[in-house]
Short mmCIF file of C-alpha atoms in Angstrom, two decimals:
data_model
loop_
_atom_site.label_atom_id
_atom_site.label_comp_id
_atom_site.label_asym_id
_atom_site.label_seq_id
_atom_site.Cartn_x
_atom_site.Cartn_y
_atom_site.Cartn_z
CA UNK A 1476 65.55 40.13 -4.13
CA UNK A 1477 64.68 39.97 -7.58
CA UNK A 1478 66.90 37.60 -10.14
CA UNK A 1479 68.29 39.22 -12.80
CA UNK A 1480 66.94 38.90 -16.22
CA UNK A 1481 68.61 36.30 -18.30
CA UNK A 1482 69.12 38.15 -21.57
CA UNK A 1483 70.69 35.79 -25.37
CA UNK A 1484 74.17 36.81 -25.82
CA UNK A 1485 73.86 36.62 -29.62
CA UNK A 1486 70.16 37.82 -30.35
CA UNK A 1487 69.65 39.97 -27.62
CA UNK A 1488 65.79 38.97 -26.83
CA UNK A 1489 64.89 37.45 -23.10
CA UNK A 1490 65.31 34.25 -22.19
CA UNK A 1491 61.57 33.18 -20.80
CA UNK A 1492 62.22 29.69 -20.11
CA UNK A 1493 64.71 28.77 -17.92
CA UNK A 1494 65.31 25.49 -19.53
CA UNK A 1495 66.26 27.14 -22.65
CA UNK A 1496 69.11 29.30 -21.54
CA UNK A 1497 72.73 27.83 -21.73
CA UNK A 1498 75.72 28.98 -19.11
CA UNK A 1499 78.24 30.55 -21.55
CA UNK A 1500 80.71 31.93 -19.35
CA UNK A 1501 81.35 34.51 -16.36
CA UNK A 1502 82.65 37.80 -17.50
CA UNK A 1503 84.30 39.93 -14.78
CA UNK A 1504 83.13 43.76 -14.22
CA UNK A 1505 85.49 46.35 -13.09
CA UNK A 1506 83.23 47.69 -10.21
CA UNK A 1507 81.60 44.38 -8.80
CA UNK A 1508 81.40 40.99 -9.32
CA UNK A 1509 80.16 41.17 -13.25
CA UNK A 1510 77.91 39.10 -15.34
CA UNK A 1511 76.49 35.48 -16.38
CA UNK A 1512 76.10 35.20 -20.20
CA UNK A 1513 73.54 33.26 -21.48
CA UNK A 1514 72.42 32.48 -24.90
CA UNK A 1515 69.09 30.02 -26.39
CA UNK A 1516 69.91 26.74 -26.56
CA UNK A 1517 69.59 26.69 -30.35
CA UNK A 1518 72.54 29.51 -30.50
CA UNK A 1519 75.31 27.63 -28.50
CA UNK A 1520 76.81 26.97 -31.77
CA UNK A 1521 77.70 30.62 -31.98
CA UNK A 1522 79.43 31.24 -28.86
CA UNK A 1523 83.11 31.89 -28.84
CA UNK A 1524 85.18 32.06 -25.45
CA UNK A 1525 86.28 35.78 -24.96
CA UNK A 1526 89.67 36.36 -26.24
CA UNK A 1527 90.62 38.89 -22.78
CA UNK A 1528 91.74 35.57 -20.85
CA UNK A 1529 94.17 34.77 -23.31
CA UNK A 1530 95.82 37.79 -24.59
CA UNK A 1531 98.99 37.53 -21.64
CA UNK A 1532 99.49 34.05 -22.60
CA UNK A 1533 99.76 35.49 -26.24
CA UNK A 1534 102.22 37.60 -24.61
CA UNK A 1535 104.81 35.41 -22.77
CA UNK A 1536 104.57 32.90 -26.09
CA UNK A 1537 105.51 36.30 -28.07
CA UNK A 1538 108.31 37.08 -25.67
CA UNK A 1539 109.79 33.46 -25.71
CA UNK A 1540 109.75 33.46 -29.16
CA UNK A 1541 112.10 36.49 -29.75
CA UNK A 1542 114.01 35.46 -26.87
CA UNK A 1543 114.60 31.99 -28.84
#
């Protein structure tokens, strides 16, 4: 079994060397288990946290406020 290619979230070339490439985050797929984002070491200061996750907490605070 081949590994999958680790690709830069923000720059889109390969990462070569595996000491360069940083662990962003794990983004589910809707058929499978998803993907591992990467990005260079040098663009970590880029990287944002996908919104998705938060978006029903967003909701409930929304609700509570109108509620309130």
């Amino acid at each position: 079994m081949t590994a999958t290619p680790r690709v830069c979230r923000f720059c889109n070339d390969p990462i070569t060397d595996l000491e360069g490439a940083v662990f962003l985050w794990h983004e589910p797929g809707l058929n499978g288990s998803g993907w591992d984002v990467y990005a260079h070491t040098a663009r970590t200061h880029q990287a944002k946290p996908p919104l998705v996750p938060l978006l029903p907490l967003a909701r409930i605070r929304a609700r509570e406020a109108d509620q309130q």
